[in-house]
Short mmCIF file of C-alpha atoms in Angstrom, two decimals:
data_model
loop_
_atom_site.label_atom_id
_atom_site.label_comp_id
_atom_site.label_asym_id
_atom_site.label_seq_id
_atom_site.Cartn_x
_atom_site.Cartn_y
_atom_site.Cartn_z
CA UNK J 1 -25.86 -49.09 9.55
CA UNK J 2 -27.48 -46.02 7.53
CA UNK J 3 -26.73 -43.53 10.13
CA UNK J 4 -22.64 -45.00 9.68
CA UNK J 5 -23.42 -45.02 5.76
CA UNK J 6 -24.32 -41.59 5.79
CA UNK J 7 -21.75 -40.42 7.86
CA UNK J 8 -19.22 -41.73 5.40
CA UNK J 9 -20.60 -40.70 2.12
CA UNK J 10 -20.46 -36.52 3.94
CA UNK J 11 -16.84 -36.64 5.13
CA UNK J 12 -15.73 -38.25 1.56
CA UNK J 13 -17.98 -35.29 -0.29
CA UNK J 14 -16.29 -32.76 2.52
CA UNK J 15 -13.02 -33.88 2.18
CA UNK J 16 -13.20 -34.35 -1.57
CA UNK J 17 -14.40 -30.90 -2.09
CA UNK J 18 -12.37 -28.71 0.44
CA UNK J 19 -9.37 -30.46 -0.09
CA UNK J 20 -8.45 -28.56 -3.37
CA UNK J 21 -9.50 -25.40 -2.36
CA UNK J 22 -7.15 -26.00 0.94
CA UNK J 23 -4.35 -27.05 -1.52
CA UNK J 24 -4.40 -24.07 -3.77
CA UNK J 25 -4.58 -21.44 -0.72
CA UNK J 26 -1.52 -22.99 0.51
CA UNK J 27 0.26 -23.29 -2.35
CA UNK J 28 -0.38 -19.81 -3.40
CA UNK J 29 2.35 -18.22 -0.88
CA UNK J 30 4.88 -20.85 -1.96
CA UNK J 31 4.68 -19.75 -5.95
CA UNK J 32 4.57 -15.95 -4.72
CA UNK J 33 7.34 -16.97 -2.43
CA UNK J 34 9.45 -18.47 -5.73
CA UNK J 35 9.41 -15.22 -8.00
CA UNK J 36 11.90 -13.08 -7.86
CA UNK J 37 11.12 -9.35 -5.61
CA UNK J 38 12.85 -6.41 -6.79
CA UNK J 39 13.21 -4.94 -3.55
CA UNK J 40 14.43 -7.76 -1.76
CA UNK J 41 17.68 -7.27 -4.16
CA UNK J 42 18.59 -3.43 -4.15
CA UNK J 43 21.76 -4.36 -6.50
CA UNK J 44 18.81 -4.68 -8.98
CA UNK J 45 18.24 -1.07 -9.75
CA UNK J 46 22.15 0.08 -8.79
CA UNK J 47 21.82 -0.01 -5.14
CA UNK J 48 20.07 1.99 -2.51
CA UNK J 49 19.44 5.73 -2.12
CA UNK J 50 22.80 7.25 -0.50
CA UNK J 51 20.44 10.88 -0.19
CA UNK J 52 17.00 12.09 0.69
CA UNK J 53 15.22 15.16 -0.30
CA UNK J 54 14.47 18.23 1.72
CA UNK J 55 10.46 18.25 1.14
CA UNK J 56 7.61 16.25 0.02
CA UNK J 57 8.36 17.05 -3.87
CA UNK J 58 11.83 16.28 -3.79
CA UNK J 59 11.73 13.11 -1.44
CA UNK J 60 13.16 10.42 -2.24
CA UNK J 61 12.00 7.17 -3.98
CA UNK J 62 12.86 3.80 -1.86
CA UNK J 63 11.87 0.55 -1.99
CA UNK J 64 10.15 -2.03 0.43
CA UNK J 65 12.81 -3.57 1.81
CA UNK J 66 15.90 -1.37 0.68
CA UNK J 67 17.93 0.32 3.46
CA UNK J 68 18.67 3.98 2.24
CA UNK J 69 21.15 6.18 3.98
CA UNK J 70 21.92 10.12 3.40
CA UNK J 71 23.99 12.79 4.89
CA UNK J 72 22.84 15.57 6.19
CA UNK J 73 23.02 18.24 9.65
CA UNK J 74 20.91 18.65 12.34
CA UNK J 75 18.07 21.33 12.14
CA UNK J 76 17.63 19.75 8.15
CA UNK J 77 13.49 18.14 7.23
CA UNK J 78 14.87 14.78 5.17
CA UNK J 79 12.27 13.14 3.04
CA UNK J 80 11.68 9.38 1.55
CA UNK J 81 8.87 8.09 -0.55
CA UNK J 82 7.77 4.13 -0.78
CA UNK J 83 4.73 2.74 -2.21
CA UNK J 84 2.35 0.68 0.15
CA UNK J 85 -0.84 -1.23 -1.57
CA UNK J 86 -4.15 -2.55 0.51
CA UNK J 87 -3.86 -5.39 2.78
CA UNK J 88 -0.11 -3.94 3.84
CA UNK J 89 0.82 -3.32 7.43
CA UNK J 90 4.28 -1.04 6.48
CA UNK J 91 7.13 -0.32 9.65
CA UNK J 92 9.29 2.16 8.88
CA UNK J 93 12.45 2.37 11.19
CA UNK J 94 14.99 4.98 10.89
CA UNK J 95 18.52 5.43 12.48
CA UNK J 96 20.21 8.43 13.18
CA UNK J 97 24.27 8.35 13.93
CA UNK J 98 24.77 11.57 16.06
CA UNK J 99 27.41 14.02 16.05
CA UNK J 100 30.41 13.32 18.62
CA UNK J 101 29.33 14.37 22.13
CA UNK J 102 32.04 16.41 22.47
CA UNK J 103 30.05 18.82 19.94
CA UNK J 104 26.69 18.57 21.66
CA UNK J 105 25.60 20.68 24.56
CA UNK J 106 22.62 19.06 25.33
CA UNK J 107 20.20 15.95 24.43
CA UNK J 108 18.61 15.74 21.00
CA UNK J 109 15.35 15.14 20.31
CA UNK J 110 14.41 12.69 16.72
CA UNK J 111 10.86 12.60 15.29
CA UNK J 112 10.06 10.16 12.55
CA UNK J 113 6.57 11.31 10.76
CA UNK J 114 4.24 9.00 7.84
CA UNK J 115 2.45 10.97 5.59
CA UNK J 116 0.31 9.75 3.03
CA UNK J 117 -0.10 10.82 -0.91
CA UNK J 118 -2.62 13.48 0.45
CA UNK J 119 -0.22 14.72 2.50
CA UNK J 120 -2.11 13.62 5.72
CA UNK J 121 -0.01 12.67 8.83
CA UNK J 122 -0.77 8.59 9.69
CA UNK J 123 -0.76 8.09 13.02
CA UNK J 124 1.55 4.86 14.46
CA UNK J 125 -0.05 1.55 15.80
CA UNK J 126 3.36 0.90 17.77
CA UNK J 127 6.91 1.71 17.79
CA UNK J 128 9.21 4.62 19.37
CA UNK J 129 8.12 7.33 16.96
CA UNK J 130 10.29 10.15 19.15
CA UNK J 131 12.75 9.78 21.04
CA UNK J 132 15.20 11.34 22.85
CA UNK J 133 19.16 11.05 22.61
CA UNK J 134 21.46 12.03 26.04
CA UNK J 135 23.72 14.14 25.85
CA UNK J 136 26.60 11.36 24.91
CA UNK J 137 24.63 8.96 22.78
CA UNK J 138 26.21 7.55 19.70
CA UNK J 139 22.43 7.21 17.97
CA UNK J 140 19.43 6.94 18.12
CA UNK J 141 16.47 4.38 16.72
CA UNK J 142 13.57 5.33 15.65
CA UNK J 143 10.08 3.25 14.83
CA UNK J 144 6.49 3.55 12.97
CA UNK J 145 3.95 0.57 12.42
CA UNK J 146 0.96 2.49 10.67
CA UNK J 147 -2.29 0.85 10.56
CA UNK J 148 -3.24 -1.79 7.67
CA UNK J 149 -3.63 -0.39 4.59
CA UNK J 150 -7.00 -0.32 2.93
CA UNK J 151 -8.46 -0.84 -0.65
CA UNK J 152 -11.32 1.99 0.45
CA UNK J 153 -12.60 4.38 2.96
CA UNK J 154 -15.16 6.95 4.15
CA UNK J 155 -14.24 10.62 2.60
CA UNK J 156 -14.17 11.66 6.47
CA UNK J 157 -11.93 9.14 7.83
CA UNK J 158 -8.18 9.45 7.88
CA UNK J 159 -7.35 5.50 6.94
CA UNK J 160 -4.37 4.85 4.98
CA UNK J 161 -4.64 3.78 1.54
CA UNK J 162 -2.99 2.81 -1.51
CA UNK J 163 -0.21 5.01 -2.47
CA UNK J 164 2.00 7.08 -2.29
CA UNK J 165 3.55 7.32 1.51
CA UNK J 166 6.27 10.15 2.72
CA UNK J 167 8.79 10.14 5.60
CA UNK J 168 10.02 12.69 7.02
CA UNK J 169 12.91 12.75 9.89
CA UNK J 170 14.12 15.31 11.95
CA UNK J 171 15.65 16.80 15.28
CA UNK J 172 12.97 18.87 17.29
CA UNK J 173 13.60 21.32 19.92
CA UNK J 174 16.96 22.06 19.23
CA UNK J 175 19.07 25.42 20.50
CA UNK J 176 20.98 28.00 18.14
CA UNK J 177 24.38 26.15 18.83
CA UNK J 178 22.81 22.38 17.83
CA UNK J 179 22.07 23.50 14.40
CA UNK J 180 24.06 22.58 11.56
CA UNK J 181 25.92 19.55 13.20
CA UNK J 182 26.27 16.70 10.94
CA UNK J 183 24.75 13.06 11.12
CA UNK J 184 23.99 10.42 8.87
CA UNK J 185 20.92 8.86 8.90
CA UNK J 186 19.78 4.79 7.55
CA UNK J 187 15.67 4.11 6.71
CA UNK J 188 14.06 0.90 5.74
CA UNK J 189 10.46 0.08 5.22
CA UNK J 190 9.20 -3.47 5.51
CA UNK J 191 5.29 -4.48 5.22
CA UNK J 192 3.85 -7.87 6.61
CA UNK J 193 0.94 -9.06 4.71
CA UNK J 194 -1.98 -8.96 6.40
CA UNK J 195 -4.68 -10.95 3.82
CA UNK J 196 -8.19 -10.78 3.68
CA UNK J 197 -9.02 -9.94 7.27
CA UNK J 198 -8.59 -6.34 6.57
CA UNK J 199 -10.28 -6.80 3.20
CA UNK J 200 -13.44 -4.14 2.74
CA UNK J 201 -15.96 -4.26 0.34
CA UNK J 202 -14.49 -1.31 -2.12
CA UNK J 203 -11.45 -0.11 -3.91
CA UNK J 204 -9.96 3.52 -5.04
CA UNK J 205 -10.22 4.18 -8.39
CA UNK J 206 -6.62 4.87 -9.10
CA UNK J 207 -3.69 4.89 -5.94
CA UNK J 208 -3.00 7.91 -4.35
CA UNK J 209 0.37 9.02 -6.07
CA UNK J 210 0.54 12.72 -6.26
CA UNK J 211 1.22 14.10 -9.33
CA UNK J 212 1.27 17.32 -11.54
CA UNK J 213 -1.38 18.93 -13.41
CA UNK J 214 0.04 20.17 -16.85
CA UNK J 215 -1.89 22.02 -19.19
CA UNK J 216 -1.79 19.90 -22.71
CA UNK J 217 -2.52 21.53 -26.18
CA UNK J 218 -5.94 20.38 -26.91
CA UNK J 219 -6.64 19.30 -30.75
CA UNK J 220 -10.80 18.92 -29.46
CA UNK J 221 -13.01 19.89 -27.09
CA UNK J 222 -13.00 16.74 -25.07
CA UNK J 223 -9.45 16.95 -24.63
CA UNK J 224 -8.06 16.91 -20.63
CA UNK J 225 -5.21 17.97 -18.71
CA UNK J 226 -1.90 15.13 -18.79
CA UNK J 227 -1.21 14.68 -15.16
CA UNK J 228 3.17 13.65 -14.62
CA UNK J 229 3.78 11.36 -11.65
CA UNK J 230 5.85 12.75 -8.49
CA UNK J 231 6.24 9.35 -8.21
CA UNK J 232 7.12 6.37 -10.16
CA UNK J 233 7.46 3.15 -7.85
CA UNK J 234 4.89 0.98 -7.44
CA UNK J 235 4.58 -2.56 -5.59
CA UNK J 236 6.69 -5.65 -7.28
CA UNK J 237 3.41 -6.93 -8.56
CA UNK J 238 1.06 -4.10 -9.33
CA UNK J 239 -1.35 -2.29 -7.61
CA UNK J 240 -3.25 -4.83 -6.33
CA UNK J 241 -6.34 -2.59 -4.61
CA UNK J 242 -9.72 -4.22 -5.31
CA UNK J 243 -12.19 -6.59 -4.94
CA UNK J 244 -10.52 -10.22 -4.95
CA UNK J 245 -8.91 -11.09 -1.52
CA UNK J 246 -8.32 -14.61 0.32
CA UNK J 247 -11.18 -13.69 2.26
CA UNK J 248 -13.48 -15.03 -0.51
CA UNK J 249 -11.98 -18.20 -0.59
CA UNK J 250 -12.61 -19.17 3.52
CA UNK J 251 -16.39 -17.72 2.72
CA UNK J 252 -16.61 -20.44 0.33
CA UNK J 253 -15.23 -23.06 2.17
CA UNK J 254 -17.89 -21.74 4.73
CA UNK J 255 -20.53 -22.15 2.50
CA UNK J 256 -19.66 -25.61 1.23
CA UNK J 257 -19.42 -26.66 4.55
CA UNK J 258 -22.83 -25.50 6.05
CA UNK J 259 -24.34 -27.16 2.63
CA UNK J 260 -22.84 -30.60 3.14
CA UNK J 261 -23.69 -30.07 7.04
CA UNK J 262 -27.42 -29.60 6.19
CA UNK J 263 -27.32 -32.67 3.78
CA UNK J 264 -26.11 -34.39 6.15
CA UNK J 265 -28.76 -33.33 9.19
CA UNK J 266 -31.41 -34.06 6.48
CA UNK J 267 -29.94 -37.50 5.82
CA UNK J 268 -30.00 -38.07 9.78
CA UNK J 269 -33.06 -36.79 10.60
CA UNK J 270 -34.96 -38.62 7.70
CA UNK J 271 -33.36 -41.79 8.51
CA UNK J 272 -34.11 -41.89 12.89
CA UNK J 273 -37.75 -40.64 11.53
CA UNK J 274 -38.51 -43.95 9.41
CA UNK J 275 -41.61 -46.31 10.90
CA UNK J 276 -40.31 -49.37 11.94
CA UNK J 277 -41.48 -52.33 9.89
CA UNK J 278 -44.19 -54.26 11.02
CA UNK J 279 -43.95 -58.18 10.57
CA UNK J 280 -48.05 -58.84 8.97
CA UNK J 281 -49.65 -61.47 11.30
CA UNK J 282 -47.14 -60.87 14.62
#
C-alpha cells in the first residue's frame, strides 16, 4: 500500500509539473504559425525581384520564400542576396529556361554557388548543384541545401552563420558561339527550422551583413567610422542569434524528471528498508 501510495503521489507531481512546460512548447509554433510573414506574401513589398545583379555589390535583395526571376544571356555572373539567421537549414533552387535548341551547338553546363557575407563559398549538404543541359533541353534545375546555420563558430572553420548569403548562377564551359544567348532564369530560397539541436553555446556579436566603411567628420576624439549596409533585409522577426533556444526547455524537463525520479527511488528504497514490527510477547 505505500509502495502504490508513492507511486501515485510521483506521476501526479510529474505530470503536474511537465505538463505546462509540454503545453507552452507546443503551443509556441501555433502562435508563430498565426502572425503574419512578410515573405510568405511577396505582394507585400510590390512583388518579387524581376532582375539580379552582376556581382556581389550589386546583387540582389530577395526574400525567404519569394520566387525572383531576371533576364539575362548566357556567359553573364547573376547575383541574389537573402538573409539566413542560426538554427536555419536554407535550399536555394534555381531554374534556368534555355535558349531554343535550334541556337545551341552543344550542351550547357549551369552552376549554382552560396556564398556567405564574408564572401566564403558554402559548400551543399544535398541537391544537384551543376548540372548539365543536352543539347535540346528546354531547362534546366538547379539545387543547394547548405548546412544549418549557426549562432557561433571557431575563427578557422568555414560554418555558415548569420547573415548575409549571395547566389550566384551561371553557365560554365561554354564556346565563343554560346555566349550571349538569352535565358531567363527563376530563384527561391526556403529554410526549414531546425531548433535547438543545432543550438551551440555562443552567438556573433552582430550578423554578418557586409557593409561600407565611410569616413564620418569627427566633432571628438572618440568619434568612429559610420559603416552603410550593402544590405538591408533581415529575417521577419529579427535576428534571432544567441543564447535562448528550445534546447533549454527539454534540459529542464530532463532535470525535473531525474529529480522526481530520485524522490521517488528514495521513497522506495526507504519504504522496502523499514523493520518489520514485532508483536511484544509473540
Amino acid at each position: 500500500m505505500y509502495i502504490r501510495r508513492v507511486l501515485t503521489t510521483t506521476a501526479f507531481m510529474l505530470g503536474a509539473t511537465v505538463a505546462p512546460v509540454l503545453l507552452g512548447v507546443s503551443a509556441a509554433p501555433a502562435v508563430a504559425d498565426s502572425s503574419p510573414s512578410a515573405s510568405a506574401s511577396p505582394s507585400d513589398d510590390g512583388g518579387a525581384p524581376t532582375e539580379a545583379g552582376t556581382s556581389f555589390r550589386t546583387a540582389t535583395e530577395i526574400e525567404q520564400g519569394q520566387q525572383a526571376t531576371a533576364s539575362g544571356s548566357t556567359g553573364d555572373y547573376l547575383y541574389w542576396s537573402f538573409p539566413a539567421d542560426a538554427g536555419q537549414r536554407p535550399t536555394v533552387k534555381a531554374t534556368v529556361k534555355l535558349p531554343e535548341a535550334s541556337t545551341r551547338s552543344a550542351a550547357e553546363t549551369w552552376q549554382i554557388d552560396v556564398y556567405d557575407g564574408l564572401r566564403r563559398r558554402q559548400a551543399c549538404q544535398y541537391g544537384a548543384q551543376t548540372r548539365t543541359a543536352a543539347q535540346d533541353a528546354t531547362s534546366v534545375d538547379l539545387s543547394c541545401t547548405l548546412r544549418t546555420v549557426r549562432a557561433w563558430s571557431e575563427t578557422w572553420a568555414n560554418d555558415p552563420l548569420p547573415g548575409t548569403y549571395y547566389i550566384r548562377l551561371t553557365a560554365t564551359g561554354l564556346g565563343a558561339s554560346e555566349l550571349g544567348l538569352p535565358v531567363s532564369t527563376e530563384v527561391k530560397v526556403d529554410s526549414k527550422d531546425i531548433g535547438g539541436s543545432a543550438a551551440v553555446d555562443g552567438s556573433l556579436a552582430k550578423p554578418l551583413v557586409p557593409g561600407i566603411a565611410t569616413s564620418a567628420e569627427k566633432s571628438d576624439s572618440d568619434a568612429d567610422s559610420s559603416t552603410a549596409a550593402l544590405s538591408s533585409l533581415e529575417p521577419d522577426d529579427g535576428w534571432t542569434s544567441g543564447w535562448w533556444s528550445d534546447r533549454w526547455v527539454w534540459t529542464a524537463i530532463g532535470g525535473i524528471l531525474a529529480a522526481l525520479a530520485g524522490i521517488g527511488g528514495y521513497a522506495l528504497t526507504r519504504g522496502a528498508g523499514r523493520p518489520s514490527r514485532v508483536t511484544p510477547g509473540a
